[in-house]
Short mmCIF file of C-alpha atoms in Angstrom, two decimals:
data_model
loop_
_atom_site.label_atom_id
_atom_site.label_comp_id
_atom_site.label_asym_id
_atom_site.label_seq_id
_atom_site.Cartn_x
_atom_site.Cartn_y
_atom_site.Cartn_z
CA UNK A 230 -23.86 6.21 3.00
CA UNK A 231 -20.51 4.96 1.61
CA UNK A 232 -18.99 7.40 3.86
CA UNK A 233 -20.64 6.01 6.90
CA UNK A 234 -19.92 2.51 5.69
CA UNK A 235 -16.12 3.36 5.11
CA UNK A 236 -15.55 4.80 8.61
CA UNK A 237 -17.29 2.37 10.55
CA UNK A 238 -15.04 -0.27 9.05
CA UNK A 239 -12.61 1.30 9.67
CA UNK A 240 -13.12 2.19 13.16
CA UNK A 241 -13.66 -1.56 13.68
CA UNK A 242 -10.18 -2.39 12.24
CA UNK A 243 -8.55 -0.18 14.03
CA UNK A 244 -10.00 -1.49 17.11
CA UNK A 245 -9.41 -5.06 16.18
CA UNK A 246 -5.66 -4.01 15.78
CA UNK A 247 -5.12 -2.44 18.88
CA UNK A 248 -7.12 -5.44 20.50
CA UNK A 249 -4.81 -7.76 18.60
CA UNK A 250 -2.06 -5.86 19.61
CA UNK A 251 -2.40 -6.14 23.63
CA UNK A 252 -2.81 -9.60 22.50
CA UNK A 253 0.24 -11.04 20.49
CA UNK A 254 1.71 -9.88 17.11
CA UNK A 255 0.20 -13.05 14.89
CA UNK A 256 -2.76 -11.88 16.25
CA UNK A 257 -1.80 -8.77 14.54
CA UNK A 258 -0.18 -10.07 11.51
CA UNK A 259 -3.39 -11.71 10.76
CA UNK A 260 -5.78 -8.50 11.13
CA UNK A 261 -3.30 -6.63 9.22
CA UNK A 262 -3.68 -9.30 6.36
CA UNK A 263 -7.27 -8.89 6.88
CA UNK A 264 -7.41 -4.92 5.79
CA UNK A 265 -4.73 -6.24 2.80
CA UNK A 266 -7.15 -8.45 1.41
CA UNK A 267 -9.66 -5.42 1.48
CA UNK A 268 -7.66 -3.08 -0.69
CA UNK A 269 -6.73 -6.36 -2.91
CA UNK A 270 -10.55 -6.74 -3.56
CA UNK A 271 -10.91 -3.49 -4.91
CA UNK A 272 -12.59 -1.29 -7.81
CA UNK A 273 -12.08 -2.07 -11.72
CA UNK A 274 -9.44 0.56 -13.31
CA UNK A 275 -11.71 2.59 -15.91
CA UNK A 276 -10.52 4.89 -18.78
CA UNK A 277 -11.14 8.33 -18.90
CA UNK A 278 -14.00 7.89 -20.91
CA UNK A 279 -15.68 4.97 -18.51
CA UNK A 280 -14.30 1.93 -20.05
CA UNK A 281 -13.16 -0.90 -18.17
CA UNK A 282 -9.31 -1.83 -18.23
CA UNK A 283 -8.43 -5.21 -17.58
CA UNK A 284 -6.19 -5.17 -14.56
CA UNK A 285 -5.41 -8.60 -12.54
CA UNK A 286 -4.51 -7.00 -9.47
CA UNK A 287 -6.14 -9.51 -6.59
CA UNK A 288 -3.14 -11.78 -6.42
CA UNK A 289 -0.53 -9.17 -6.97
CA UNK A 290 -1.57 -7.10 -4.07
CA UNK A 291 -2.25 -9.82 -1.46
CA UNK A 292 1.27 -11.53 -2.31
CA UNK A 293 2.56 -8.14 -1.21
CA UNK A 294 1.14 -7.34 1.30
CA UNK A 295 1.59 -11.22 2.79
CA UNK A 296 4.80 -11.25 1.78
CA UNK A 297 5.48 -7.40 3.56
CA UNK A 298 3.40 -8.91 6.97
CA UNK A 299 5.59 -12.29 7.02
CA UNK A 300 9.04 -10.33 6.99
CA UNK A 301 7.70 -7.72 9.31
CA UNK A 302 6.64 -10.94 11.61
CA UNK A 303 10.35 -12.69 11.13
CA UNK A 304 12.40 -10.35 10.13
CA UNK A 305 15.31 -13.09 10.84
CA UNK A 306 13.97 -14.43 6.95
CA UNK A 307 15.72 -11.34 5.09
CA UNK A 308 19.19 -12.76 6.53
CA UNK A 309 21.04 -14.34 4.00
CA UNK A 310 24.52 -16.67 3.76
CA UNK A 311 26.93 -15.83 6.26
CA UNK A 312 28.47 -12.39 6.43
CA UNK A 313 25.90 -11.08 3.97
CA UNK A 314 23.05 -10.05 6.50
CA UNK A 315 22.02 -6.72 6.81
CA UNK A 316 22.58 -4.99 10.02
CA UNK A 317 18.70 -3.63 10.11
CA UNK A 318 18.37 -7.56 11.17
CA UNK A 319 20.02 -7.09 14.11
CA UNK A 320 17.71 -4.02 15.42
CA UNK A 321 14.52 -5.16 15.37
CA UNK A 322 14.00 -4.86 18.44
CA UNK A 323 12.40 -1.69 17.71
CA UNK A 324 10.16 -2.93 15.53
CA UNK A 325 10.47 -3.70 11.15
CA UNK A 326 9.36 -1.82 8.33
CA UNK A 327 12.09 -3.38 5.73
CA UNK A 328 9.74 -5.62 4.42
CA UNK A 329 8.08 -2.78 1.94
CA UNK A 330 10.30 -3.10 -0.50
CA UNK A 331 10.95 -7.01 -0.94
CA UNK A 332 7.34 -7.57 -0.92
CA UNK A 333 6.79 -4.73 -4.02
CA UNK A 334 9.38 -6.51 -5.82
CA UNK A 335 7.64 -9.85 -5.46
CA UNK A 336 4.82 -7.97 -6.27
CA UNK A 337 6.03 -6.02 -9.70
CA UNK A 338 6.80 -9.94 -10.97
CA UNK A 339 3.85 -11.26 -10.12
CA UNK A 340 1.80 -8.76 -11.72
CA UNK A 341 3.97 -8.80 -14.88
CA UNK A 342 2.75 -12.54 -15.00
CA UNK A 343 -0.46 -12.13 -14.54
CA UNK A 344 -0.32 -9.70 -17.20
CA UNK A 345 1.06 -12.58 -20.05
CA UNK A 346 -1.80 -14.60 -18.61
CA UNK A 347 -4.61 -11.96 -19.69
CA UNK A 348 -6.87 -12.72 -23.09
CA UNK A 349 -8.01 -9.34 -23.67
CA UNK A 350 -5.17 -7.89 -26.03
CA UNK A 351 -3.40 -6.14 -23.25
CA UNK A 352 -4.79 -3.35 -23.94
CA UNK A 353 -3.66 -0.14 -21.43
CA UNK A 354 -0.98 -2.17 -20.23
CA UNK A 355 0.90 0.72 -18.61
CA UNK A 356 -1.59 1.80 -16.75
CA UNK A 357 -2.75 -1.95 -15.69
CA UNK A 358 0.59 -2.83 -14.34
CA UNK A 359 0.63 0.61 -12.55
CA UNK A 360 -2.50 -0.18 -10.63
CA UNK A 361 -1.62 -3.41 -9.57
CA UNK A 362 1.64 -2.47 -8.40
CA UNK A 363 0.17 0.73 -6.66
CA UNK A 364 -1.54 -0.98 -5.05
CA UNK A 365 0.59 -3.36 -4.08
CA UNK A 366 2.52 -0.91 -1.85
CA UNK A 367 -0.50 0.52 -0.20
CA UNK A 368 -1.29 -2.99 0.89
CA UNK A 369 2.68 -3.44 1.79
CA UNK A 370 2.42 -0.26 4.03
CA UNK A 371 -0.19 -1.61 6.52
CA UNK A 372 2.17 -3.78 8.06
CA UNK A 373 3.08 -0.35 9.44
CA UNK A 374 0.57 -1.65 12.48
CA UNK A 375 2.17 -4.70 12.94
CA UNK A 376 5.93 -3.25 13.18
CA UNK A 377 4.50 -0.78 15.49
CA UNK A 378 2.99 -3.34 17.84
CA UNK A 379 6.27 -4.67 17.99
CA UNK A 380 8.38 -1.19 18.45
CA UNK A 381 9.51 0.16 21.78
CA UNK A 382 6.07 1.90 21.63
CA UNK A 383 4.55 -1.53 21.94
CA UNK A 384 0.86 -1.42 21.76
CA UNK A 385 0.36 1.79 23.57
CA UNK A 386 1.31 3.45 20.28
CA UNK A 387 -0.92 1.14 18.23
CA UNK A 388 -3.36 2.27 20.49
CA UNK A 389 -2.92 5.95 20.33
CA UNK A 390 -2.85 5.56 16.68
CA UNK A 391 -5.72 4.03 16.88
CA UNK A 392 -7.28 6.68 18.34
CA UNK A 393 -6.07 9.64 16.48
CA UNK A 394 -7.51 7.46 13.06
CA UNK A 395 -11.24 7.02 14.62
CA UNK A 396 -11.61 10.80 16.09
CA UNK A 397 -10.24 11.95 12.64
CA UNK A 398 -12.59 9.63 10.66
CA UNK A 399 -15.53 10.69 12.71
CA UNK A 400 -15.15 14.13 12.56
CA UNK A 401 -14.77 14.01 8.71
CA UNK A 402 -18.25 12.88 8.71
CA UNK A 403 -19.83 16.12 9.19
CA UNK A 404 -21.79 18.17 6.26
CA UNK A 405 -19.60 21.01 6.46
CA UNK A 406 -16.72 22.90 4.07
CA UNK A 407 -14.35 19.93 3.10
CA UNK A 408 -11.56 22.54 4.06
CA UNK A 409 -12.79 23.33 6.73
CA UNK A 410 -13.46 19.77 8.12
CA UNK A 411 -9.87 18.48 7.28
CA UNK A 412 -8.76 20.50 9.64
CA UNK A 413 -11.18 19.85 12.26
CA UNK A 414 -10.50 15.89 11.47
CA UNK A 415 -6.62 16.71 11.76
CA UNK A 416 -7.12 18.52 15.24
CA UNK A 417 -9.64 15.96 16.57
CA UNK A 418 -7.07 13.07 15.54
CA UNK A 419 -4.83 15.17 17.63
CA UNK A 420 -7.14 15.34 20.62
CA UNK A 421 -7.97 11.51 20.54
CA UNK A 422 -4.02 10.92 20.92
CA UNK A 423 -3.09 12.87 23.24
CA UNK A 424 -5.93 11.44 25.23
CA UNK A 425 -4.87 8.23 24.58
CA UNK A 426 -1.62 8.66 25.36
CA UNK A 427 -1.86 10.34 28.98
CA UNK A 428 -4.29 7.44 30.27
CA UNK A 429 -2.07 4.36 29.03
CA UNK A 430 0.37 3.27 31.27
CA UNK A 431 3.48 4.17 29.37
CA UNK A 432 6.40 6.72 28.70
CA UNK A 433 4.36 8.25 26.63
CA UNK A 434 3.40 11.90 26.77
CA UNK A 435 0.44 14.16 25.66
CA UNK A 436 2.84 15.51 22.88
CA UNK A 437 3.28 12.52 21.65
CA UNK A 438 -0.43 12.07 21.53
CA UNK A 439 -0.72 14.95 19.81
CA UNK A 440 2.06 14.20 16.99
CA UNK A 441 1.17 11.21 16.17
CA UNK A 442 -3.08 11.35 16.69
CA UNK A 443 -3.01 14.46 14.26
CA UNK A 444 -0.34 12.28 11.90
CA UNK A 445 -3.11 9.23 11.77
CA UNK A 446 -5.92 11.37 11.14
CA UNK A 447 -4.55 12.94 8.89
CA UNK A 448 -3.50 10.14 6.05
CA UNK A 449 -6.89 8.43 7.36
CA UNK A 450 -8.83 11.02 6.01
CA UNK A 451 -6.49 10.77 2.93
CA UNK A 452 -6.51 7.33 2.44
CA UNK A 453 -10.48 7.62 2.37
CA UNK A 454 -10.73 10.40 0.04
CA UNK A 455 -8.30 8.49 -2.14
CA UNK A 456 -10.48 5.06 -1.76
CA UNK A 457 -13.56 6.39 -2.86
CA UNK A 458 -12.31 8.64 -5.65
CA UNK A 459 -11.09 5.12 -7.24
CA UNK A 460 -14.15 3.69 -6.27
CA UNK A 461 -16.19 5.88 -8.46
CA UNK A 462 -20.22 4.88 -8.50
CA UNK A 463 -19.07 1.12 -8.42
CA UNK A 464 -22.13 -0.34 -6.42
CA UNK A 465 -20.13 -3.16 -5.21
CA UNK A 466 -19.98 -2.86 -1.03
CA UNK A 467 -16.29 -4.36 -0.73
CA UNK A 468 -15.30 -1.81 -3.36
CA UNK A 469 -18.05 1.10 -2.46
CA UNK A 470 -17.15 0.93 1.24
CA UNK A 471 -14.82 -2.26 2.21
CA UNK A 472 -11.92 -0.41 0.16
CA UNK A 473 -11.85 2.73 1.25
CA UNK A 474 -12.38 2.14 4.86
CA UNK A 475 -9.36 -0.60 4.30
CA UNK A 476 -7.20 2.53 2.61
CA UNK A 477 -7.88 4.61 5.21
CA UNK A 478 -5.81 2.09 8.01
CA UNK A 479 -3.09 0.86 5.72
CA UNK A 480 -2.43 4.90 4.60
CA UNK A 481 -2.23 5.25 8.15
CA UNK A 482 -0.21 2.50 9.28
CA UNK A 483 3.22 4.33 8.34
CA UNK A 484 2.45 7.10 10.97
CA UNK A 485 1.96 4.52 13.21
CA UNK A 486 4.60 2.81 12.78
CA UNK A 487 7.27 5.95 12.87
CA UNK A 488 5.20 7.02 16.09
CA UNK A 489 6.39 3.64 17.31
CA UNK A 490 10.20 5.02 17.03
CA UNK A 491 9.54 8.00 18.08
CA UNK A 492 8.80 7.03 21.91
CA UNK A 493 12.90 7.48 21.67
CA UNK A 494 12.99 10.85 21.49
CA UNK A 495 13.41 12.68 24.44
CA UNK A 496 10.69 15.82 23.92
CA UNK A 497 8.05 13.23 23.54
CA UNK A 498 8.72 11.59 26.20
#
């Protein structure tokens, strides 16, 4: 059931975003902060043996991934005093992904403060600060979607993206040899792209499709295997379903995003 909870969710996102992308990019942005606050609200870190670790991690991770969605939105804020600004500023045009690491450094401080504001002893504090800072980038990777929504592959590729994530997801579903099924996910991811890609109206081609469909699928299915192994037997629907489906499109987003810069490249085209 948590599997069927998990994909549906995360079909749905992925629809909303490629809605939201045909749309406008804050429309976007604030979908995109919608699946952040999903892998914010996430599972309890537990020992080996079962135990609990205290880990604030809520505020950490949605700072991040805010602060990762805001710079991906106005990329203009990462310019500094004259003379000093970066020259990624001046090619956004193809869309932003820079915002990654600024928001994982906000995110590393904030988490070291909410760490001197815990009561419990600080016990595990390693591993605490890992997790919230883990993830921390996952949530600072699904503004992926939003930088390809504003690439040259506009939101075509969002779309085809899209796509390959749901036919992957889907095909996952079924009670056969995980093997087995991870590679019938990856193909069908391709499929769904590529038949994306040649109805759009766009420069797109059916190899691109293909790339970039099998490429979505691919970390979907990852990003959901990874969800629900942290997820454990927590009974908790935002953490027993909400998170993983929410893993599944930010581990995505990257491939989307690259797929947006790769409508550039001549064989794909």
């Amino acid at each position: 059931m948590s599997r069927l909870g998990s994909t549906l969710l995360a079909l749905a996102l992925a629809g909303v975003l490629t809605l939201a992308a045909y749309a406008d990019p804050v429309v976007v942005a604030a979908a995109v902060v919608l699946v952040q606050v999903l892998v914010a609200v996430s599972p309890p870190l537990t020992s080996a043996s079962g135990e609990v670790i205290g880990s604030p991690r809520f505020v950490p991770v949605l700072v991040a991934g805010v602060v990762a969605t805001v710079l991906t939105l106005e990329p203009a804020l990462l310019e500094g005093a004259d003379g000093t600004s970066p020259d990624v500023v001046d090619v956004t045009d193809t869309g932003m992904f820079a915002g990654v690491l600024p928001a994982v450094m906000v995110a590393v401080f904030v988490a070291l403060v909410a760490q001197m504001l815990r009561k419990d002893g600080r016990g595990q504090l390693v591993s605490s600060v890992g997790y919230a800072v883990t993830l921390s980038v996952v949530a600072a990777f699904a503004a992926g979607w939003l930088g390809a929504a504003q690439s040259l592959g506009d939101a075509q590729a969002v779309a085809v993206g899209a796509a390959g994530l749901a036919a992957g997801l889907v095909v996952w579903m079924l009670p056969i040899d995980r093997w087995i099924c991870f590679s019938l996910a990856t193909a069908a991811g391709a499929a769904g792209g590529a038949a994306v890609a040649a109805t759009v109206e766009s420069s797109m081609t059916v190899y691109f499709g293909v790339v970039v469909g099998a490429g979505t699928a691919l970390f979907a299915v990852l990003g959901q295997v990874v969800g629900r192994v942290m997820a454990g037997n927590s009974l908790q629907p935002a953490a027993r379903w909400g998170f993983p489906g929410a893993m599944s499109v930010a581990f995505a987003a990257p491939v989307v995003y690259i797929g947006g810069q790769l409508v550039t490249v001549p064989l794909l085209r």
